[in-house]
mmCIF file of C-alpha atoms in Angstrom:
data_model
loop_
_atom_site.group_PDB
_atom_site.id
_atom_site.type_symbol
_atom_site.label_atom_id
_atom_site.label_comp_id
_atom_site.label_asym_id
_atom_site.label_seq_id
_atom_site.Cartn_x
_atom_site.Cartn_y
_atom_site.Cartn_z
ATOM 1 C CA MET A 17 -0.429 0.508 0.005
ATOM 2 C CA ASN A 18 2.855 2.103 0.384
ATOM 3 C CA GLU A 19 6.587 0.855 -0.201
ATOM 4 C CA TYR A 20 8.251 3.815 2.094
ATOM 5 C CA LEU A 21 5.934 3.327 5.343
ATOM 6 C CA LEU A 22 7.023 -0.305 4.991
ATOM 7 C CA LYS A 23 10.474 0.355 5.233
ATOM 8 C CA GLN A 24 10.273 2.460 8.261
ATOM 9 C CA PRO A 25 11.927 1.656 12.387
ATOM 10 C CA LEU A 26 10.637 -0.005 14.773
ATOM 11 C CA ARG A 27 9.752 3.354 16.567
ATOM 12 C CA TYR A 28 7.560 4.633 14.006
ATOM 13 C CA TRP A 29 5.172 1.654 14.917
ATOM 14 C CA TRP A 30 5.558 0.550 18.427
ATOM 15 C CA LEU A 31 1.828 0.683 19.278
ATOM 16 C CA THR A 32 1.788 -2.521 16.462
ATOM 17 C CA ALA A 33 4.348 -4.010 17.711
ATOM 18 C CA LEU A 34 2.892 -3.882 21.789
ATOM 19 C CA LEU A 35 -0.344 -5.221 20.067
ATOM 20 C CA ILE A 36 0.836 -7.896 18.007
ATOM 21 C CA THR A 37 2.826 -9.288 20.880
ATOM 22 C CA ILE A 38 0.003 -9.306 23.348
ATOM 23 C CA ASN A 39 -2.468 -11.178 21.051
ATOM 24 C CA CYS A 40 0.867 -13.506 20.681
ATOM 25 C CA GLY A 41 1.567 -13.404 24.066
ATOM 26 C CA LEU A 42 -2.132 -14.670 24.849
ATOM 27 C CA PHE A 43 -2.173 -16.814 22.502
ATOM 28 C CA ALA A 44 1.041 -18.554 24.177
ATOM 29 C CA TRP A 45 -0.815 -18.924 27.909
ATOM 30 C CA GLN A 46 -3.356 -20.631 26.445
ATOM 31 C CA VAL A 47 -1.214 -23.297 24.537
ATOM 32 C CA LEU A 48 0.635 -23.782 27.842
ATOM 33 C CA SER A 49 -2.314 -23.690 30.081
ATOM 34 C CA GLY A 50 -3.224 -26.739 27.751
ATOM 35 C CA VAL A 51 -5.778 -25.458 25.381
ATOM 36 C CA SER A 52 -4.964 -26.830 21.820
ATOM 37 C CA ALA A 53 -3.335 -24.707 19.815
ATOM 38 C CA THR A 54 -5.073 -25.720 16.177
ATOM 39 C CA ASP A 55 -8.371 -26.688 17.560
ATOM 40 C CA PRO A 56 -9.346 -24.835 20.897
ATOM 41 C CA SER A 57 -12.560 -26.662 22.968
ATOM 42 C CA VAL A 58 -15.555 -23.897 22.615
ATOM 43 C CA SER A 59 -15.187 -24.518 26.531
ATOM 44 C CA ASP A 60 -11.348 -23.348 26.402
ATOM 45 C CA LEU A 61 -13.144 -20.582 24.012
ATOM 46 C CA ILE A 62 -14.922 -19.990 26.555
ATOM 47 C CA LYS A 63 -12.861 -19.007 29.738
ATOM 48 C CA TRP A 64 -10.218 -17.997 28.090
ATOM 49 C CA GLY A 65 -13.560 -14.643 27.205
ATOM 50 C CA ALA A 66 -14.708 -15.586 24.028
ATOM 51 C CA ASP A 67 -17.173 -13.949 22.999
ATOM 52 C CA PHE A 68 -20.474 -16.135 23.806
ATOM 53 C CA ALA A 69 -23.986 -14.532 23.132
ATOM 54 C CA PRO A 70 -25.511 -16.371 26.353
ATOM 55 C CA LEU A 71 -22.973 -14.900 28.882
ATOM 56 C CA THR A 72 -22.239 -11.757 27.289
ATOM 57 C CA LEU A 73 -26.299 -10.504 26.791
ATOM 58 C CA THR A 74 -26.860 -11.228 30.244
ATOM 59 C CA SER A 75 -23.888 -11.425 32.775
ATOM 60 C CA GLU A 76 -21.062 -10.973 31.479
ATOM 61 C CA ASN A 77 -20.848 -7.939 28.973
ATOM 62 C CA TRP A 78 -17.285 -7.835 29.462
ATOM 63 C CA ARG A 79 -17.132 -10.848 26.656
ATOM 64 C CA LEU A 80 -17.548 -7.593 24.084
ATOM 65 C CA LEU A 81 -14.411 -6.485 24.801
ATOM 66 C CA SER A 82 -11.785 -9.454 26.213
ATOM 67 C CA SER A 83 -12.497 -11.526 22.760
ATOM 68 C CA MET A 84 -10.624 -9.297 20.369
ATOM 69 C CA PHE A 85 -7.596 -10.722 22.102
ATOM 70 C CA LEU A 86 -8.385 -14.185 21.946
ATOM 71 C CA HIS A 87 -8.130 -16.531 18.778
ATOM 72 C CA ILE A 88 -9.344 -19.585 17.504
ATOM 73 C CA GLY A 89 -6.239 -21.678 17.211
ATOM 74 C CA PHE A 90 -2.291 -21.088 14.884
ATOM 75 C CA VAL A 91 -4.415 -19.966 11.534
ATOM 76 C CA HIS A 92 -6.361 -18.208 12.666
ATOM 77 C CA LEU A 93 -3.393 -15.473 14.641
ATOM 78 C CA LEU A 94 -1.209 -16.175 12.296
ATOM 79 C CA LEU A 95 -4.148 -14.037 9.512
ATOM 80 C CA ASN A 96 -4.758 -11.803 12.271
ATOM 81 C CA MET A 97 -1.083 -10.613 13.129
ATOM 82 C CA TRP A 98 -0.189 -10.642 9.367
ATOM 83 C CA ALA A 99 -3.010 -8.106 8.546
ATOM 84 C CA LEU A 100 -3.104 -5.921 11.484
ATOM 85 C CA TYR A 101 1.509 -5.641 10.915
ATOM 86 C CA LEU A 102 -0.774 -4.573 8.049
ATOM 87 C CA PHE A 103 -2.963 -2.412 8.994
ATOM 88 C CA GLY A 104 -1.470 -1.075 12.079
ATOM 89 C CA MET A 105 2.066 0.266 11.007
ATOM 90 C CA TYR A 106 -0.126 2.256 8.040
ATOM 91 C CA ALA A 107 -2.684 3.414 10.621
ATOM 92 C CA GLU A 108 -0.528 4.276 13.795
ATOM 93 C CA PHE A 109 1.313 6.862 11.057
ATOM 94 C CA TYR A 110 -2.220 8.624 9.593
ATOM 95 C CA TYR A 111 -3.511 8.752 12.651
ATOM 96 C CA GLY A 112 -1.096 8.581 15.046
ATOM 97 C CA ARG A 113 -1.795 6.884 18.416
ATOM 98 C CA PHE A 114 -4.811 8.096 20.169
ATOM 99 C CA TRP A 115 -7.003 7.444 17.924
ATOM 100 C CA TYR A 116 -5.077 4.765 16.480
ATOM 101 C CA VAL A 117 -6.489 3.223 19.137
ATOM 102 C CA VAL A 118 -9.388 4.677 19.288
ATOM 103 C CA ILE A 119 -10.818 3.247 16.244
ATOM 104 C CA TYR A 120 -9.210 0.385 16.973
ATOM 105 C CA LEU A 121 -11.220 -0.475 20.020
ATOM 106 C CA LEU A 122 -14.720 0.906 19.151
ATOM 107 C CA ALA A 123 -14.888 -0.620 16.065
ATOM 108 C CA GLY A 124 -13.280 -4.043 17.332
ATOM 109 C CA ILE A 125 -16.837 -4.046 19.901
ATOM 110 C CA ALA A 126 -18.888 -1.918 16.985
ATOM 111 C CA GLY A 127 -18.260 -5.970 15.227
ATOM 112 C CA ASN A 128 -19.085 -7.640 17.852
ATOM 113 C CA LEU A 129 -22.213 -6.134 18.665
ATOM 114 C CA ALA A 130 -22.840 -6.398 15.094
ATOM 115 C CA SER A 131 -22.482 -10.416 15.398
ATOM 116 C CA ASN A 132 -24.377 -10.709 18.620
ATOM 117 C CA TYR A 133 -27.102 -8.957 16.778
ATOM 118 C CA THR A 134 -26.804 -11.422 13.927
ATOM 119 C CA GLY A 135 -26.898 -13.878 15.882
ATOM 120 C CA LEU A 136 -30.019 -12.752 18.723
ATOM 121 C CA HIS A 137 -31.781 -11.833 15.583
ATOM 122 C CA GLN A 138 -31.874 -15.619 14.689
ATOM 123 C CA ALA A 139 -32.105 -17.631 17.060
ATOM 124 C CA LEU A 140 -36.229 -14.857 18.085
ATOM 125 C CA GLN A 141 -36.645 -15.700 14.668
ATOM 126 C CA PHE A 142 -36.703 -19.245 16.158
ATOM 127 C CA SER A 143 -38.167 -18.725 19.236
ATOM 128 C CA ASN A 144 -41.706 -17.044 17.468
ATOM 129 C CA THR A 145 -41.238 -19.590 14.460
ATOM 130 C CA ALA A 146 -41.284 -23.039 16.727
ATOM 131 C CA ILE A 147 -43.000 -24.802 19.333
ATOM 132 C CA LEU A 148 -39.341 -25.787 22.280
ATOM 133 C CA GLN A 149 -39.027 -28.631 23.705
ATOM 134 C CA ALA A 150 -35.578 -27.877 25.664
ATOM 135 C CA SER A 151 -34.024 -31.018 25.259
ATOM 136 C CA SER A 152 -34.596 -30.587 21.880
ATOM 137 C CA MET A 153 -33.791 -26.572 20.751
ATOM 138 C CA GLY A 154 -30.361 -27.479 19.577
ATOM 139 C CA ASN A 155 -28.589 -25.132 18.489
ATOM 140 C CA SER A 156 -30.868 -22.696 16.408
ATOM 141 C CA LEU A 157 -31.168 -20.703 20.083
ATOM 142 C CA VAL A 158 -28.375 -20.451 20.709
ATOM 143 C CA PRO A 159 -25.423 -18.652 19.130
ATOM 144 C CA SER A 160 -21.780 -19.889 18.094
ATOM 145 C CA VAL A 161 -18.659 -18.661 19.865
ATOM 146 C CA SER A 162 -16.837 -15.627 18.198
ATOM 147 C CA ALA A 163 -13.414 -14.544 18.744
ATOM 148 C CA GLY A 164 -10.552 -12.473 17.404
ATOM 149 C CA ALA A 165 -9.439 -8.895 16.711
ATOM 150 C CA SER A 166 -11.127 -9.255 12.669
ATOM 151 C CA GLY A 167 -13.154 -6.448 13.853
ATOM 152 C CA ALA A 168 -11.105 -4.460 14.658
ATOM 153 C CA ILE A 169 -8.451 -4.884 11.679
ATOM 154 C CA MET A 170 -11.252 -4.244 9.850
ATOM 155 C CA GLY A 171 -12.070 -1.045 11.227
ATOM 156 C CA LEU A 172 -8.373 -0.024 11.041
ATOM 157 C CA GLY A 173 -8.792 -1.015 7.298
ATOM 158 C CA GLY A 174 -12.520 1.073 7.217
ATOM 159 C CA ALA A 175 -10.060 4.100 8.230
ATOM 160 C CA LEU A 176 -6.964 3.356 6.232
ATOM 161 C CA LEU A 177 -10.077 4.118 3.061
ATOM 162 C CA VAL A 178 -11.050 7.151 4.700
ATOM 163 C CA ALA A 179 -7.275 8.577 4.709
ATOM 164 C CA ALA A 180 -6.607 6.619 1.130
ATOM 165 C CA LEU A 181 -9.532 8.302 -0.190
ATOM 166 C CA TRP A 182 -9.794 11.813 1.260
ATOM 167 C CA PRO A 183 -5.556 12.715 1.985
ATOM 168 C CA LYS A 184 -4.297 15.324 4.377
ATOM 169 C CA LYS A 185 -3.388 18.452 2.745
ATOM 170 C CA ASP A 186 -0.346 18.843 3.538
ATOM 171 C CA LEU A 187 0.770 14.938 3.795
ATOM 172 C CA GLU A 188 4.069 14.284 1.085
ATOM 173 C CA PRO A 189 3.451 12.518 -1.763
ATOM 174 C CA LYS A 190 5.950 9.636 -0.891
ATOM 175 C CA TYR A 191 3.086 8.797 1.991
ATOM 176 C CA LEU A 192 0.020 8.977 -0.349
ATOM 177 C CA LEU A 193 -1.631 4.887 -0.063
ATOM 178 C CA ASN A 194 -2.349 3.542 -3.235
ATOM 179 C CA LYS A 195 -6.394 3.359 -3.562
ATOM 180 C CA ASN A 196 -6.202 0.449 -5.535
ATOM 181 C CA ALA A 197 -4.452 -1.553 -3.635
ATOM 182 C CA LEU A 198 -5.786 -0.257 -0.170
ATOM 183 C CA ILE A 199 -9.561 -1.124 -2.049
ATOM 184 C CA MET A 200 -7.988 -4.757 -3.330
ATOM 185 C CA LEU A 201 -7.224 -5.906 0.506
ATOM 186 C CA ALA A 202 -10.004 -4.671 2.166
ATOM 187 C CA LEU A 203 -12.214 -6.274 -0.729
ATOM 188 C CA LEU A 204 -10.653 -9.744 -0.193
ATOM 189 C CA ASN A 205 -10.515 -9.309 3.733
ATOM 190 C CA LEU A 206 -14.373 -9.238 3.498
ATOM 191 C CA GLY A 207 -14.885 -11.534 0.395
ATOM 192 C CA LEU A 208 -12.962 -14.220 2.892
ATOM 193 C CA GLY A 209 -16.179 -13.665 4.973
ATOM 194 C CA LEU A 210 -18.646 -14.194 2.561
ATOM 195 C CA PHE A 211 -17.054 -17.398 1.267
ATOM 196 C CA VAL A 212 -15.151 -19.523 3.559
ATOM 197 C CA SER A 213 -17.009 -20.849 5.951
ATOM 198 C CA GLY A 214 -16.164 -19.966 10.091
ATOM 199 C CA ILE A 215 -15.118 -17.385 9.445
ATOM 200 C CA ASN A 216 -17.350 -14.178 11.335
ATOM 201 C CA SER A 217 -18.564 -11.758 8.454
ATOM 202 C CA ILE A 218 -20.178 -9.784 10.322
ATOM 203 C CA ALA A 219 -18.397 -8.811 13.278
ATOM 204 C CA HIS A 220 -15.992 -8.246 10.263
ATOM 205 C CA LEU A 221 -18.376 -5.521 8.784
ATOM 206 C CA GLY A 222 -19.505 -4.491 11.606
ATOM 207 C CA GLY A 223 -15.864 -3.822 12.362
ATOM 208 C CA PHE A 224 -15.035 -2.267 9.273
ATOM 209 C CA ALA A 225 -18.464 0.506 8.867
ATOM 210 C CA GLY A 226 -17.346 1.530 12.297
ATOM 211 C CA GLY A 227 -13.856 2.479 11.242
ATOM 212 C CA LEU A 228 -15.304 4.006 8.051
ATOM 213 C CA ILE A 229 -17.414 5.979 10.051
ATOM 214 C CA LEU A 230 -14.639 7.140 13.092
ATOM 215 C CA ALA A 231 -12.583 7.897 10.663
ATOM 216 C CA LEU A 232 -14.493 9.925 8.100
ATOM 217 C CA GLY A 233 -15.490 12.371 11.595
ATOM 218 C CA TYR A 234 -12.450 12.918 12.653
ATOM 219 C CA ARG A 235 -11.343 12.969 8.689
ATOM 220 C CA PHE A 236 -14.333 16.066 9.344
ATOM 221 C CA SER A 237 -13.062 17.711 12.052
ATOM 222 C CA LEU A 238 -9.554 18.586 10.254
ATOM 223 C CA HIS A 239 -11.782 21.246 8.402
ATOM 224 C CA PHE A 240 -11.351 23.511 11.861
ATOM 225 C CA SER A 241 -8.442 24.286 14.051
ATOM 226 C CA GLY A 242 -8.045 25.023 17.841
ATOM 227 C CA PHE A 243 -10.567 24.884 20.101
ATOM 228 C CA SER A 244 -13.527 23.234 17.547
ATOM 229 C CA LYS A 245 -11.880 20.888 16.210
ATOM 230 C CA TYR A 246 -10.991 19.005 19.373
ATOM 231 C CA SER A 247 -14.360 19.478 20.246
ATOM 232 C CA LEU A 248 -15.644 17.908 17.453
ATOM 233 C CA GLN A 249 -12.744 14.992 18.151
ATOM 234 C CA LEU A 250 -14.405 15.059 21.613
ATOM 235 C CA ALA A 251 -17.912 15.277 20.686
ATOM 236 C CA LEU A 252 -17.727 12.329 17.841
ATOM 237 C CA ILE A 253 -16.250 9.505 20.192
ATOM 238 C CA ALA A 254 -18.415 10.409 23.103
ATOM 239 C CA ALA A 255 -20.922 10.356 20.452
ATOM 240 C CA SER A 256 -19.656 6.883 19.119
ATOM 241 C CA ILE A 257 -19.372 5.577 23.049
ATOM 242 C CA ALA A 258 -23.042 7.063 23.827
ATOM 243 C CA THR A 259 -24.594 4.338 20.434
ATOM 244 C CA LEU A 260 -22.372 1.287 21.400
ATOM 245 C CA LEU A 261 -24.091 1.933 25.036
ATOM 246 C CA TYR A 262 -27.201 1.429 23.594
ATOM 247 C CA VAL A 263 -26.795 -0.995 20.906
ATOM 248 C CA ASP A 264 -25.327 -3.339 23.572
ATOM 249 C CA TYR A 265 -28.330 -2.234 25.748
ATOM 250 C CA TRP A 266 -31.252 -2.935 23.053
ATOM 251 C CA LEU A 267 -29.299 -6.117 22.740
ATOM 252 C CA ILE A 268 -29.236 -6.972 26.684
ATOM 253 C CA GLU A 269 -32.938 -6.144 27.037
ATOM 254 C CA HIS A 270 -34.195 -8.438 23.841
ATOM 255 C CA ALA A 271 -32.078 -11.546 24.976
ATOM 256 C CA LYS A 272 -34.385 -11.130 27.743
ATOM 257 C CA GLN A 273 -36.705 -13.414 25.731
ATOM 258 C CA LEU A 274 -34.427 -16.119 25.809
ATOM 259 C CA LEU A 275 -32.878 -15.600 28.459
ATOM 260 C CA HIS A 276 -35.450 -19.380 29.937
ATOM 261 C CA PHE A 277 -33.682 -21.441 26.856
ATOM 262 C CA TRP A 278 -29.531 -20.157 27.515
ATOM 263 C CA SER A 279 -30.289 -20.755 31.088
ATOM 264 C CA ILE A 280 -30.966 -24.095 29.942
ATOM 265 C CA TYR A 281 -28.559 -24.768 27.515
ATOM 266 C CA LEU A 282 -25.736 -23.175 30.073
ATOM 267 C CA LEU A 283 -26.712 -25.840 32.425
ATOM 268 C CA GLN A 284 -26.473 -28.651 30.632
ATOM 269 C CA PHE A 285 -23.161 -27.382 28.975
ATOM 270 C CA LYS A 286 -22.054 -27.539 32.602
ATOM 271 C CA SER A 287 -22.822 -30.541 33.109
ATOM 272 C CA SER A 288 -21.726 -31.894 30.136
#
């Protein structure tokens, strides 16, 4: 996307390196604790903080954040860390470390909320069209376990797309992003989620949209200066957090309709 930036020393992208180290360190800790490096069990993933709607939307909302640092096997980790290296290095340069963290975390949470919305919607549809028996409800009422930094990374991708399409006016030509390469890379990541089984495409789309919206707001704020610019940026962050909190609250309220069935499932799961 930009060969000049790829050659920059570590001090220019140390935050990205730190995030990669945290993700890899947590994965190593899991493996040393006995979790499979290639095919971790559902129970292990849940134990380590994966996003699982029956828990996330009832009593353990922190999973929206913890699941962003958990990966389902070595290949999943490797692919995500390679994408984080590419997108993260550029995002750290173009947006600075503060906005990098804002986009990464909020886009990651947005992706997880989007994933939970889809799972909850499907479960509610099933519950409204079937006569349910606790012994035969199967997996239709229970959304799948989800984990990974994909939503957050795609958020960085969305932000970089904004940086490529509307670069800062004072940016030197050597720092400009290759728009076509970036668009192809983003489409490839989104496409993999749609056509390859086991990839949470909704989290990808939710994270990408979250990063895109945040970056557009940030780019708009650059038309101003001083107090006005920082006030707009603060308002953007506050509005984004408020929106995510409202969506989270909405999901939790609607999840109460499935609380009885999820409680039965969790009891069966813990006893198995």
